[in-house]
Amino acid sequence: MNEPLDHVMMRVYDLDASLDWYTDHLDYEEKGRWEADTFTNVFLGPEDVHDEGALLELTYNHDGREYTMGDAWGHIAVRVEDVYDAYEELMDEGVEDYRDPDSCGGQYAFVKDPDGHEVEIVERDHGARWSLDHTMIRVTDADAALGWWTRKFGYQHAGRWEADTFANYFVRPAGAADEAMSVELTYNYDGRSYELGDAWGHLAVRGDDLQETWEHLMEREAEDYRDPESCGNRYAFTKTGDGHEVEIVTR
């Protein structure tokens, strides 16, 4: 198994406001839409997103519910050539000043979308501007989390950052293009636990054959959460050891 990440899903309270934010400020365009009776899914990304690049899925439930952010999900990160120029551009466009580059050591910065999802801005010399670089999730056991991604999906370590109180580990498929999205696993040394909330939905991994990928996951003792048959043989879901949902899709 060597499946790339396909998308990350977030739930939004006002679909029009969220679409305006991502299209106006990150120059995203609509890549696809699925209208159901009770919800709408919209897929977004830069115009020139790479074939292995991941998309952002916004889910809008028609009942007007609100969501809790929790802290088990951290942020999505988007690529720019210069973090200072990009942050100043967003400030000029009226985006709220959340964490500027100076407050982050000049290496990155953060803003928030209308629903409070954090968006990190990182400098990269590859990938379309504003394309998804990684999605960060928090884990309670770094060894177990790294083992889950390597054993279940065959992902490899793609970088690490050790600090005094926490560590960040990046995983992605072996041989993936630089433009592919990574998963950032954040482990805090103080032994805290996390709340998933419901403002974040899932990460999605793209397989060539849904049933074959699912069978591989079951052989590797992944959680049988929502199998292909229960999802109309269109997709399936498992969960990490920390409860983060991972969807398996085909494109």
Coordinates of N, CA and C in Angstrom, one line a residue:
M1 N 0.8 -1.2 0.0 CA 0.0 0.0 0.0 C 0.9 1.2 0.0
N2 N 0.5 2.2 -0.8 CA 1.3 3.4 -0.9 C 0.4 4.5 -1.4
E3 N -0.8 4.7 -0.8 CA -1.8 5.6 -1.2 C -1.5 7.0 -0.7
P4 N -1.7 8.0 -1.6 CA -1.5 9.4 -1.2 C -2.7 9.9 -0.5
L5 N -2.5 11.0 0.2 CA -3.7 11.7 0.8 C -4.5 12.5 -0.3
D6 N -5.8 12.3 -0.2 CA -6.6 12.9 -1.2 C -7.2 14.2 -0.8
H7 N -7.7 14.3 0.4 CA -8.3 15.6 0.9 C -8.4 15.5 2.4
V8 N -8.7 16.7 3.0 CA -9.0 16.8 4.4 C -10.4 17.5 4.5
M9 N -11.3 17.0 5.3 CA -12.6 17.5 5.4 C -12.8 18.3 6.7
M10 N -13.5 19.5 6.5 CA -13.8 20.4 7.7 C -15.3 20.7 7.5
R11 N -16.0 20.9 8.7 CA -17.4 21.2 8.7 C -17.5 22.8 8.9
V12 N -18.4 23.4 8.2 CA -18.6 24.8 8.2 C -20.1 25.2 8.5
Y13 N -20.2 26.3 9.1 CA -21.6 26.7 9.6 C -22.3 27.5 8.5
D14 N -21.5 28.3 7.7 CA -22.1 29.1 6.6 C -21.3 28.8 5.3
L15 N -21.9 28.0 4.5 CA -21.1 27.6 3.3 C -20.7 28.7 2.4
D16 N -21.6 29.7 2.2 CA -21.3 30.8 1.3 C -20.1 31.6 1.9
A17 N -20.2 31.9 3.2 CA -19.1 32.6 3.8 C -17.8 31.9 3.7
S18 N -17.8 30.6 3.9 CA -16.5 29.8 3.8 C -16.0 29.8 2.4
L19 N -16.9 29.6 1.4 CA -16.4 29.6 0.0 C -15.9 30.9 -0.4
D20 N -16.5 32.0 0.1 CA -16.0 33.3 -0.2 C -14.6 33.5 0.4
W21 N -14.4 33.0 1.6 CA -13.1 33.2 2.3 C -12.0 32.5 1.5
Y22 N -12.2 31.2 1.2 CA -11.2 30.4 0.5 C -10.9 30.8 -0.9
T23 N -12.0 31.3 -1.6 CA -11.8 31.7 -3.0 C -11.2 33.1 -3.1
D24 N -11.6 34.0 -2.2 CA -11.1 35.4 -2.2 C -9.7 35.4 -1.7
H25 N -9.4 34.8 -0.6 CA -8.1 34.9 0.1 C -7.0 33.9 -0.4
L26 N -7.4 32.7 -0.7 CA -6.4 31.7 -1.1 C -6.5 31.3 -2.5
D27 N -7.4 32.1 -3.3 CA -7.5 31.8 -4.7 C -7.9 30.4 -5.1
Y28 N -8.7 29.8 -4.2 CA -9.2 28.4 -4.5 C -10.3 28.5 -5.4
E29 N -10.5 27.4 -6.2 CA -11.6 27.2 -7.1 C -12.4 25.9 -6.7
E30 N -13.6 25.9 -7.1 CA -14.4 24.7 -6.8 C -14.0 23.6 -7.8
K31 N -13.6 22.4 -7.2 CA -13.2 21.3 -8.0 C -14.3 20.2 -8.1
G32 N -15.3 20.2 -7.2 CA -16.3 19.3 -7.3 C -17.3 19.6 -6.2
R33 N -18.5 19.0 -6.3 CA -19.6 19.3 -5.3 C -20.5 18.1 -5.3
W34 N -21.0 17.7 -4.1 CA -22.0 16.7 -3.9 C -23.1 17.2 -3.1
E35 N -24.3 17.3 -3.7 CA -25.5 17.7 -3.0 C -26.3 16.6 -2.6
A36 N -26.5 16.4 -1.3 CA -27.4 15.4 -0.7 C -28.6 16.1 -0.1
D37 N -29.5 15.3 0.4 CA -30.7 15.8 1.0 C -30.5 16.7 2.2
T38 N -29.5 16.2 3.0 CA -29.3 16.9 4.3 C -27.9 17.6 4.4
F39 N -27.1 17.5 3.4 CA -25.7 18.1 3.5 C -25.2 18.4 2.1
T40 N -24.2 19.2 2.0 CA -23.5 19.6 0.8 C -22.0 19.4 1.0
N41 N -21.3 18.8 0.1 CA -19.8 18.7 0.2 C -19.3 19.5 -1.0
V42 N -18.3 20.4 -0.8 CA -17.7 21.1 -1.8 C -16.2 20.9 -1.7
F43 N -15.5 20.6 -2.8 CA -14.1 20.3 -2.9 C -13.4 21.5 -3.5
L44 N -12.3 22.0 -2.9 CA -11.7 23.2 -3.3 C -10.2 23.0 -3.4
G45 N -9.5 23.8 -4.3 CA -8.1 23.8 -4.4 C -7.6 24.8 -5.3
P46 N -6.3 25.1 -5.4 CA -5.7 26.0 -6.4 C -6.0 25.6 -7.8
E47 N -6.0 26.5 -8.7 CA -6.3 26.2 -10.1 C -5.3 25.1 -10.7
D48 N -4.1 25.3 -10.3 CA -3.0 24.4 -10.9 C -2.5 23.4 -9.8
V49 N -3.5 22.8 -9.0 CA -3.1 21.8 -8.1 C -2.5 20.6 -8.7
H50 N -1.4 20.1 -8.1 CA -0.7 18.9 -8.7 C -1.6 17.7 -8.7
D51 N -1.3 16.7 -9.6 CA -2.0 15.5 -9.6 C -2.0 14.7 -8.3
E52 N -0.9 14.8 -7.5 CA -0.8 14.2 -6.2 C -1.2 15.1 -5.1
G53 N -1.6 16.4 -5.4 CA -2.0 17.3 -4.4 C -3.3 17.0 -3.8
A54 N -3.5 17.4 -2.6 CA -4.7 17.2 -1.8 C -5.7 18.4 -2.0
L55 N -7.0 18.1 -1.8 CA -8.0 19.1 -1.8 C -8.5 19.4 -0.5
L56 N -9.3 20.5 -0.3 CA -10.0 20.8 0.9 C -11.5 20.5 0.7
E57 N -12.1 19.7 1.6 CA -13.5 19.4 1.5 C -14.2 20.2 2.6
L58 N -15.2 21.0 2.2 CA -16.0 21.7 3.1 C -17.4 21.0 3.2
T59 N -17.8 20.7 4.4 CA -19.1 20.0 4.5 C -20.0 20.9 5.3
Y60 N -21.2 21.1 4.6 CA -22.2 22.0 5.2 C -23.5 21.2 5.4
N61 N -23.9 21.1 6.7 CA -25.1 20.4 7.0 C -26.3 21.3 7.0
H62 N -27.4 20.9 6.4 CA -28.5 21.8 6.1 C -29.3 22.2 7.3
D63 N -29.1 21.6 8.5 CA -29.9 21.8 9.6 C -29.4 23.0 10.5
G64 N -28.3 23.7 10.0 CA -27.9 24.9 10.7 C -27.1 24.6 12.0
R65 N -26.7 23.4 12.2 CA -26.0 23.1 13.5 C -24.7 23.9 13.6
E66 N -24.2 24.0 14.8 CA -22.9 24.6 15.1 C -22.0 23.5 15.6
Y67 N -20.7 23.8 15.6 CA -19.7 22.8 15.9 C -18.8 23.2 17.0
T68 N -18.2 22.1 17.6 CA -17.1 22.4 18.6 C -15.8 22.0 18.0
M69 N -14.8 22.9 18.2 CA -13.5 22.8 17.6 C -12.7 21.6 18.2
G70 N -12.8 21.4 19.5 CA -11.9 20.4 20.1 C -10.4 20.8 19.9
D71 N -9.5 19.9 20.3 CA -8.1 20.2 20.2 C -7.3 19.0 19.6
A72 N -8.0 17.9 19.2 CA -7.3 16.8 18.6 C -6.9 17.0 17.2
W73 N -7.5 18.0 16.6 CA -7.1 18.4 15.2 C -6.4 19.8 15.4
G74 N -5.3 20.0 14.7 CA -4.6 21.2 14.8 C -4.9 22.3 13.7
H75 N -4.4 22.0 12.5 CA -4.6 22.9 11.5 C -4.3 22.3 10.1
I76 N -4.6 23.0 9.1 CA -4.1 22.8 7.7 C -3.0 23.8 7.5
A77 N -2.1 23.4 6.6 CA -1.0 24.3 6.3 C -0.9 24.5 4.8
V78 N -0.7 25.8 4.3 CA -0.7 26.1 2.9 C 0.6 26.7 2.5
R79 N 1.0 26.5 1.3 CA 2.4 26.9 0.8 C 2.4 28.3 0.2
V80 N 3.5 29.0 0.5 CA 3.7 30.3 -0.2 C 5.2 30.4 -0.4
E81 N 5.7 31.3 -1.2 CA 7.1 31.5 -1.4 C 7.7 32.4 -0.3
D82 N 6.9 33.4 0.2 CA 7.4 34.3 1.2 C 6.3 34.5 2.3
V83 N 6.6 34.0 3.5 CA 5.5 34.1 4.5 C 5.2 35.5 4.9
Y84 N 6.1 36.4 4.9 CA 5.8 37.8 5.3 C 5.0 38.5 4.2
D85 N 5.3 38.3 2.9 CA 4.5 38.9 1.9 C 3.1 38.3 1.9
A86 N 3.0 37.0 2.1 CA 1.7 36.4 2.0 C 0.8 36.8 3.2
Y87 N 1.4 36.9 4.4 CA 0.7 37.4 5.6 C 0.2 38.8 5.4
E88 N 1.1 39.7 4.9 CA 0.7 41.1 4.7 C -0.4 41.2 3.7
E89 N -0.4 40.4 2.7 CA -1.4 40.3 1.7 C -2.8 40.0 2.3
L90 N -2.8 39.0 3.2 CA -4.0 38.6 3.8 C -4.5 39.7 4.8
M91 N -3.6 40.4 5.5 CA -4.0 41.5 6.3 C -4.6 42.6 5.5
D92 N -4.0 42.9 4.3 CA -4.6 44.0 3.5 C -6.0 43.6 3.0
E93 N -6.3 42.4 2.9 CA -7.6 41.9 2.4 C -8.6 41.8 3.6
G94 N -8.2 42.1 4.8 CA -9.1 42.2 5.9 C -9.2 40.9 6.7
V95 N -8.3 39.9 6.5 CA -8.2 38.7 7.3 C -7.7 39.1 8.7
E96 N -8.3 38.5 9.7 CA -8.0 38.8 11.1 C -6.5 38.4 11.4
D97 N -5.8 39.3 12.1 CA -4.5 39.1 12.5 C -4.5 38.1 13.7
Y98 N -4.0 36.9 13.5 CA -4.0 35.9 14.5 C -2.6 35.6 15.1
R99 N -1.7 35.1 14.2 CA -0.3 34.9 14.7 C 0.6 35.3 13.5
D100 N 1.2 36.4 13.6 CA 2.0 36.9 12.5 C 3.4 36.3 12.5
P101 N 4.1 36.4 11.3 CA 5.4 35.7 11.2 C 6.4 36.0 12.3
D102 N 6.4 37.3 12.8 CA 7.4 37.6 13.9 C 7.1 36.8 15.1
S103 N 5.8 36.6 15.5 CA 5.5 35.9 16.7 C 5.8 34.4 16.5
C104 N 6.1 33.9 15.3 CA 6.4 32.5 15.0 C 7.9 32.4 14.6
G105 N 8.7 33.3 15.0 CA 10.1 33.2 14.7 C 10.5 33.4 13.2
G106 N 9.5 34.0 12.5 CA 9.8 34.3 11.1 C 9.7 33.1 10.1
Q107 N 9.3 32.0 10.7 CA 9.3 30.7 9.9 C 8.0 30.4 9.3
Y108 N 6.9 30.8 10.0 CA 5.5 30.5 9.5 C 4.6 31.5 10.2
A109 N 3.3 31.4 9.9 CA 2.3 32.3 10.5 C 1.0 31.5 10.5
F110 N 0.0 32.1 11.2 CA -1.3 31.5 11.2 C -2.4 32.5 11.0
V111 N -3.5 32.1 10.4 CA -4.8 32.8 10.3 C -5.9 31.8 10.6
K112 N -7.1 32.3 10.8 CA -8.2 31.5 11.0 C -9.3 31.8 9.9
D113 N -10.0 30.7 9.5 CA -11.1 30.9 8.6 C -12.3 31.3 9.3
P114 N -13.5 31.5 8.7 CA -14.7 32.1 9.4 C -15.2 31.2 10.5
D115 N -14.9 29.9 10.4 CA -15.4 29.0 11.5 C -14.3 28.7 12.6
G116 N -13.2 29.3 12.5 CA -12.2 29.2 13.5 C -11.1 28.1 13.2
H117 N -11.2 27.4 12.0 CA -10.2 26.5 11.7 C -8.9 27.2 11.5
E118 N -7.8 26.7 12.1 CA -6.5 27.4 11.9 C -5.8 27.0 10.6
V119 N -5.3 28.0 9.9 CA -4.6 27.8 8.7 C -3.2 28.3 8.8
E120 N -2.2 27.4 8.8 CA -0.8 27.8 8.8 C -0.3 28.2 7.5
I121 N 0.6 29.2 7.4 CA 1.2 29.6 6.2 C 2.7 29.2 6.3
V122 N 3.2 28.4 5.4 CA 4.6 27.9 5.4 C 5.3 28.2 4.1
E123 N 6.6 28.5 4.2 CA 7.4 28.7 3.0 C 7.8 27.4 2.4
R124 N 7.5 27.3 1.1 CA 8.0 26.1 0.3 C 8.4 26.6 -1.1
D125 N 9.4 25.8 -1.7 CA 9.8 26.1 -3.0 C 9.2 25.2 -4.0
H126 N 8.1 24.5 -3.6 CA 7.4 23.6 -4.5 C 5.9 23.7 -4.3
G127 N 5.2 23.3 -5.2 CA 3.7 23.3 -5.1 C 3.1 24.6 -5.5
A128 N 1.8 24.5 -5.9 CA 1.1 25.8 -6.2 C 0.9 26.6 -5.0
R129 N 0.8 27.9 -5.2 CA 0.6 28.9 -4.1 C -0.7 28.6 -3.4
W130 N -0.6 28.5 -2.1 CA -1.7 28.2 -1.2 C -2.2 26.7 -1.2
S131 N -1.4 25.9 -2.0 CA -1.8 24.5 -2.0 C -1.5 23.8 -0.6
L132 N -2.2 22.7 -0.3 CA -2.1 22.1 1.0 C -0.8 21.4 1.2
D133 N -0.1 21.8 2.2 CA 1.2 21.2 2.5 C 1.1 20.1 3.5
H134 N 0.4 20.2 4.6 CA 0.2 19.2 5.5 C -1.1 19.5 6.4
T135 N -1.6 18.5 7.0 CA -2.6 18.6 8.0 C -2.1 18.1 9.4
M136 N -2.2 18.9 10.4 CA -1.7 18.5 11.7 C -2.8 17.9 12.6
I137 N -2.5 16.8 13.2 CA -3.4 16.2 14.2 C -2.5 15.9 15.5
R138 N -3.2 15.9 16.6 CA -2.5 15.7 17.9 C -2.7 14.3 18.3
V139 N -1.6 13.7 18.9 CA -1.7 12.3 19.3 C -1.2 12.1 20.7
T140 N -1.7 11.0 21.4 CA -1.4 10.8 22.8 C -0.2 9.9 22.9
D141 N 0.2 9.1 21.9 CA 1.3 8.2 21.9 C 2.0 8.3 20.6
A142 N 3.2 9.0 20.5 CA 3.9 9.2 19.3 C 4.3 7.9 18.6
D143 N 4.8 6.9 19.4 CA 5.3 5.7 18.9 C 4.1 4.9 18.2
A144 N 3.0 4.9 18.9 CA 1.8 4.2 18.4 C 1.3 4.9 17.1
A145 N 1.3 6.2 17.1 CA 0.7 6.9 16.0 C 1.6 6.7 14.7
L146 N 3.0 6.8 15.0 CA 3.9 6.6 13.8 C 3.7 5.2 13.3
G147 N 3.6 4.2 14.3 CA 3.4 2.8 13.9 C 2.1 2.6 13.1
W148 N 1.1 3.3 13.5 CA -0.2 3.2 12.8 C -0.1 3.5 11.3
W149 N 0.5 4.7 11.1 CA 0.6 5.2 9.7 C 1.5 4.3 8.8
T150 N 2.6 3.9 9.5 CA 3.5 3.0 8.7 C 3.0 1.6 8.5
R151 N 2.4 1.1 9.5 CA 1.9 -0.3 9.3 C 0.6 -0.4 8.5
K152 N -0.3 0.5 8.7 CA -1.6 0.5 8.0 C -1.5 0.9 6.5
F153 N -0.7 2.0 6.3 CA -0.7 2.6 4.9 C 0.7 2.5 4.3
G154 N 1.7 2.1 5.0 CA 3.0 2.0 4.5 C 3.7 3.4 4.4
Y155 N 3.2 4.4 5.1 CA 3.8 5.7 5.1 C 5.2 5.7 5.7
Q156 N 6.0 6.7 5.3 CA 7.4 6.8 5.8 C 7.5 8.1 6.5
H157 N 8.5 8.2 7.4 CA 8.9 9.4 8.1 C 9.4 10.4 7.0
A158 N 8.9 11.7 7.1 CA 9.3 12.7 6.1 C 9.9 13.9 6.8
G159 N 10.1 13.9 8.1 CA 10.7 15.0 8.8 C 10.2 15.0 10.3
R160 N 11.0 15.7 11.1 CA 10.7 15.7 12.5 C 11.2 17.0 13.1
W161 N 10.6 17.5 14.1 CA 11.0 18.7 14.8 C 10.9 18.4 16.3
E162 N 12.0 18.3 17.0 CA 11.9 18.0 18.5 C 12.1 19.3 19.2
A163 N 11.2 19.6 20.1 CA 11.3 20.8 21.0 C 11.3 20.4 22.4
D164 N 11.4 21.4 23.3 CA 11.5 21.0 24.8 C 10.2 20.4 25.3
T165 N 9.1 20.8 24.8 CA 7.8 20.3 25.4 C 7.0 19.5 24.4
F166 N 7.4 19.4 23.1 CA 6.6 18.7 22.1 C 7.5 18.2 21.0
A167 N 6.9 17.4 20.2 CA 7.6 16.9 19.0 C 6.6 16.9 17.8
N168 N 7.1 17.2 16.6 CA 6.3 17.1 15.4 C 6.9 16.1 14.5
Y169 N 6.1 15.1 14.0 CA 6.6 14.1 13.1 C 5.7 14.2 11.8
F170 N 6.4 14.1 10.7 CA 5.7 14.2 9.4 C 5.8 12.8 8.7
V171 N 4.6 12.3 8.2 CA 4.6 11.1 7.5 C 3.9 11.3 6.1
R172 N 4.3 10.5 5.2 CA 3.7 10.6 3.8 C 4.1 9.3 3.1
P173 N 3.4 9.0 1.9 CA 3.8 7.8 1.2 C 5.2 7.8 0.7
A174 N 5.8 6.7 0.6 CA 7.1 6.6 0.0 C 7.1 7.0 -1.5
G175 N 8.0 7.8 -1.9 CA 8.0 8.2 -3.3 C 7.0 9.2 -3.7
A176 N 6.3 9.8 -2.8 CA 5.3 10.8 -3.1 C 5.9 12.0 -3.7
A177 N 5.2 12.7 -4.5 CA 5.7 14.0 -5.1 C 5.9 15.0 -4.0
D178 N 6.8 16.0 -4.1 CA 6.9 17.0 -3.1 C 5.6 17.7 -2.9
E179 N 4.8 17.8 -4.0 CA 3.5 18.5 -3.9 C 2.4 17.8 -3.1
A180 N 2.6 16.5 -2.8 CA 1.6 15.8 -2.0 C 1.5 16.3 -0.6
M181 N 0.4 16.1 0.0 CA 0.2 16.6 1.4 C 0.7 15.5 2.3
S182 N 1.3 16.0 3.5 CA 1.7 15.1 4.5 C 0.8 15.2 5.7
V183 N 1.0 14.2 6.6 CA 0.3 14.3 7.9 C 1.3 14.7 9.0
E184 N 1.0 15.7 9.7 CA 1.9 16.1 10.8 C 1.3 15.6 12.1
L185 N 2.1 14.7 12.8 CA 1.7 14.2 14.1 C 2.3 15.0 15.2
T186 N 1.5 15.7 16.0 CA 2.1 16.5 17.1 C 1.9 15.7 18.4
Y187 N 3.0 15.5 19.2 CA 3.0 14.8 20.4 C 3.5 15.8 21.5
N188 N 2.6 16.1 22.5 CA 3.0 16.9 23.6 C 3.5 16.0 24.8
Y189 N 4.6 16.4 25.4 CA 5.3 15.5 26.4 C 4.6 15.5 27.7
D190 N 3.5 16.3 28.0 CA 2.9 16.4 29.3 C 1.8 15.4 29.5
G191 N 1.6 14.5 28.5 CA 0.7 13.4 28.7 C -0.8 13.8 28.6
R192 N -1.1 15.0 28.1 CA -2.5 15.4 28.0 C -3.3 14.6 27.0
S193 N -4.6 14.6 27.2 CA -5.5 13.9 26.2 C -6.3 15.0 25.5
Y194 N -7.0 14.6 24.4 CA -7.6 15.6 23.5 C -9.1 15.3 23.3
E195 N -9.8 16.3 22.9 CA -11.2 16.2 22.5 C -11.3 16.4 21.0
L196 N -12.0 15.4 20.3 CA -12.0 15.5 18.9 C -12.9 16.6 18.4
G197 N -14.0 16.9 19.1 CA -14.9 17.9 18.6 C -15.6 17.4 17.3
D198 N -16.3 18.3 16.6 CA -16.9 17.9 15.3 C -16.7 18.9 14.2
A199 N -15.9 20.0 14.5 CA -15.6 20.9 13.4 C -14.7 20.4 12.3
W200 N -13.9 19.4 12.7 CA -13.0 18.7 11.8 C -13.7 17.3 11.5
G201 N -13.6 16.9 10.2 CA -14.2 15.6 9.9 C -13.2 14.5 9.7
H202 N -12.4 14.5 8.7 CA -11.5 13.4 8.4 C -10.4 13.7 7.5
L203 N -9.4 12.9 7.4 CA -8.4 12.8 6.4 C -8.9 11.7 5.4
A204 N -8.5 11.9 4.1 CA -8.9 10.9 3.1 C -7.7 10.4 2.4
V205 N -7.6 9.1 2.3 CA -6.5 8.4 1.6 C -7.0 7.8 0.3
R206 N -6.3 8.1 -0.8 CA -6.8 7.6 -2.1 C -6.2 6.3 -2.6
G207 N -7.0 5.3 -2.8 CA -6.6 4.0 -3.3 C -7.0 3.8 -4.7
D208 N -6.3 2.9 -5.4 CA -6.7 2.5 -6.7 C -8.0 1.6 -6.8
D209 N -8.1 0.8 -5.8 CA -9.2 -0.1 -5.7 C -9.8 -0.1 -4.3
L210 N -11.0 0.3 -4.1 CA -11.5 0.5 -2.8 C -11.6 -0.9 -2.0
Q211 N -12.1 -1.9 -2.6 CA -12.2 -3.2 -1.9 C -10.8 -3.8 -1.5
E212 N -9.9 -3.7 -2.5 CA -8.6 -4.2 -2.2 C -7.9 -3.5 -1.1
T213 N -8.0 -2.1 -1.1 CA -7.4 -1.3 -0.1 C -8.0 -1.7 1.3
W214 N -9.3 -1.8 1.3 CA -10.0 -2.1 2.6 C -9.5 -3.5 3.1
E215 N -9.4 -4.5 2.2 CA -9.0 -5.8 2.6 C -7.5 -5.7 3.2
H216 N -6.7 -4.9 2.6 CA -5.3 -4.8 3.1 C -5.4 -4.2 4.5
L217 N -6.3 -3.2 4.7 CA -6.4 -2.6 6.0 C -6.9 -3.6 7.1
M218 N -7.8 -4.4 6.7 CA -8.3 -5.4 7.7 C -7.3 -6.4 8.0
E219 N -6.5 -6.8 7.0 CA -5.4 -7.7 7.3 C -4.4 -7.1 8.3
R220 N -4.2 -5.8 8.2 CA -3.3 -5.1 9.1 C -3.9 -4.6 10.4
E221 N -5.1 -5.1 10.6 CA -5.8 -4.9 11.9 C -6.2 -3.5 12.1
A222 N -6.6 -2.8 11.0 CA -7.2 -1.5 11.2 C -8.6 -1.6 11.7
E223 N -9.1 -0.6 12.3 CA -10.5 -0.6 12.9 C -11.5 -0.7 11.8
D224 N -12.4 -1.6 11.9 CA -13.5 -1.8 10.9 C -14.6 -0.8 11.3
Y225 N -14.6 0.4 10.9 CA -15.5 1.5 11.3 C -16.7 1.6 10.4
R226 N -16.5 1.9 9.1 CA -17.5 1.9 8.1 C -17.0 1.2 6.9
D227 N -17.4 0.0 6.6 CA -16.8 -0.8 5.5 C -17.4 -0.3 4.2
P228 N -16.8 -0.7 3.0 CA -17.3 -0.2 1.8 C -18.8 -0.5 1.5
E229 N -19.3 -1.7 1.9 CA -20.7 -2.0 1.7 C -21.6 -1.1 2.4
S230 N -21.3 -0.7 3.7 CA -22.1 0.2 4.4 C -22.1 1.7 3.8
C231 N -21.2 1.9 2.9 CA -21.1 3.3 2.3 C -21.4 3.2 0.8
G232 N -22.2 2.2 0.4 CA -22.6 2.0 -0.9 C -21.5 1.7 -1.9
N233 N -20.4 1.1 -1.4 CA -19.2 0.8 -2.1 C -18.6 2.0 -2.9
R234 N -18.8 3.2 -2.3 CA -18.2 4.4 -2.9 C -17.0 4.9 -2.1
Y235 N -16.9 4.5 -0.8 CA -15.8 4.9 0.1 C -15.9 4.0 1.3
A236 N -15.0 4.2 2.3 CA -15.0 3.5 3.5 C -14.3 4.3 4.6
F237 N -14.4 3.9 5.9 CA -13.8 4.7 6.9 C -13.1 3.7 7.9
T238 N -11.9 4.1 8.4 CA -11.3 3.5 9.5 C -11.0 4.6 10.5
K239 N -10.4 4.3 11.7 CA -10.0 5.3 12.6 C -8.6 5.0 13.1
T240 N -7.8 6.1 13.4 CA -6.5 5.9 14.0 C -6.7 5.5 15.5
G241 N -5.6 5.2 16.2 CA -5.7 4.9 17.6 C -6.2 6.1 18.4
D242 N -6.1 7.3 18.0 CA -6.6 8.5 18.7 C -8.0 8.9 18.3
G243 N -8.6 8.1 17.4 CA -9.9 8.4 17.0 C -10.1 9.3 15.8
H244 N -9.1 9.7 15.2 CA -9.2 10.5 13.9 C -9.7 9.6 12.8
E245 N -10.8 10.1 12.2 CA -11.4 9.3 11.1 C -10.5 9.4 9.8
V246 N -10.3 8.3 9.1 CA -9.6 8.3 7.9 C -10.5 7.6 6.8
E247 N -10.8 8.3 5.8 CA -11.6 7.8 4.7 C -10.8 7.2 3.6
I248 N -11.2 6.2 3.0 CA -10.6 5.6 1.8 C -11.5 5.9 0.6
V249 N -10.9 6.5 -0.4 CA -11.6 6.9 -1.6 C -10.9 6.4 -2.8
T250 N -11.6 6.4 -3.9 CA -10.9 6.3 -5.2 C -11.3 7.5 -6.0
R251 N -10.4 7.9 -6.9 CA -10.6 9.1 -7.7 C -10.6 8.7 -9.2

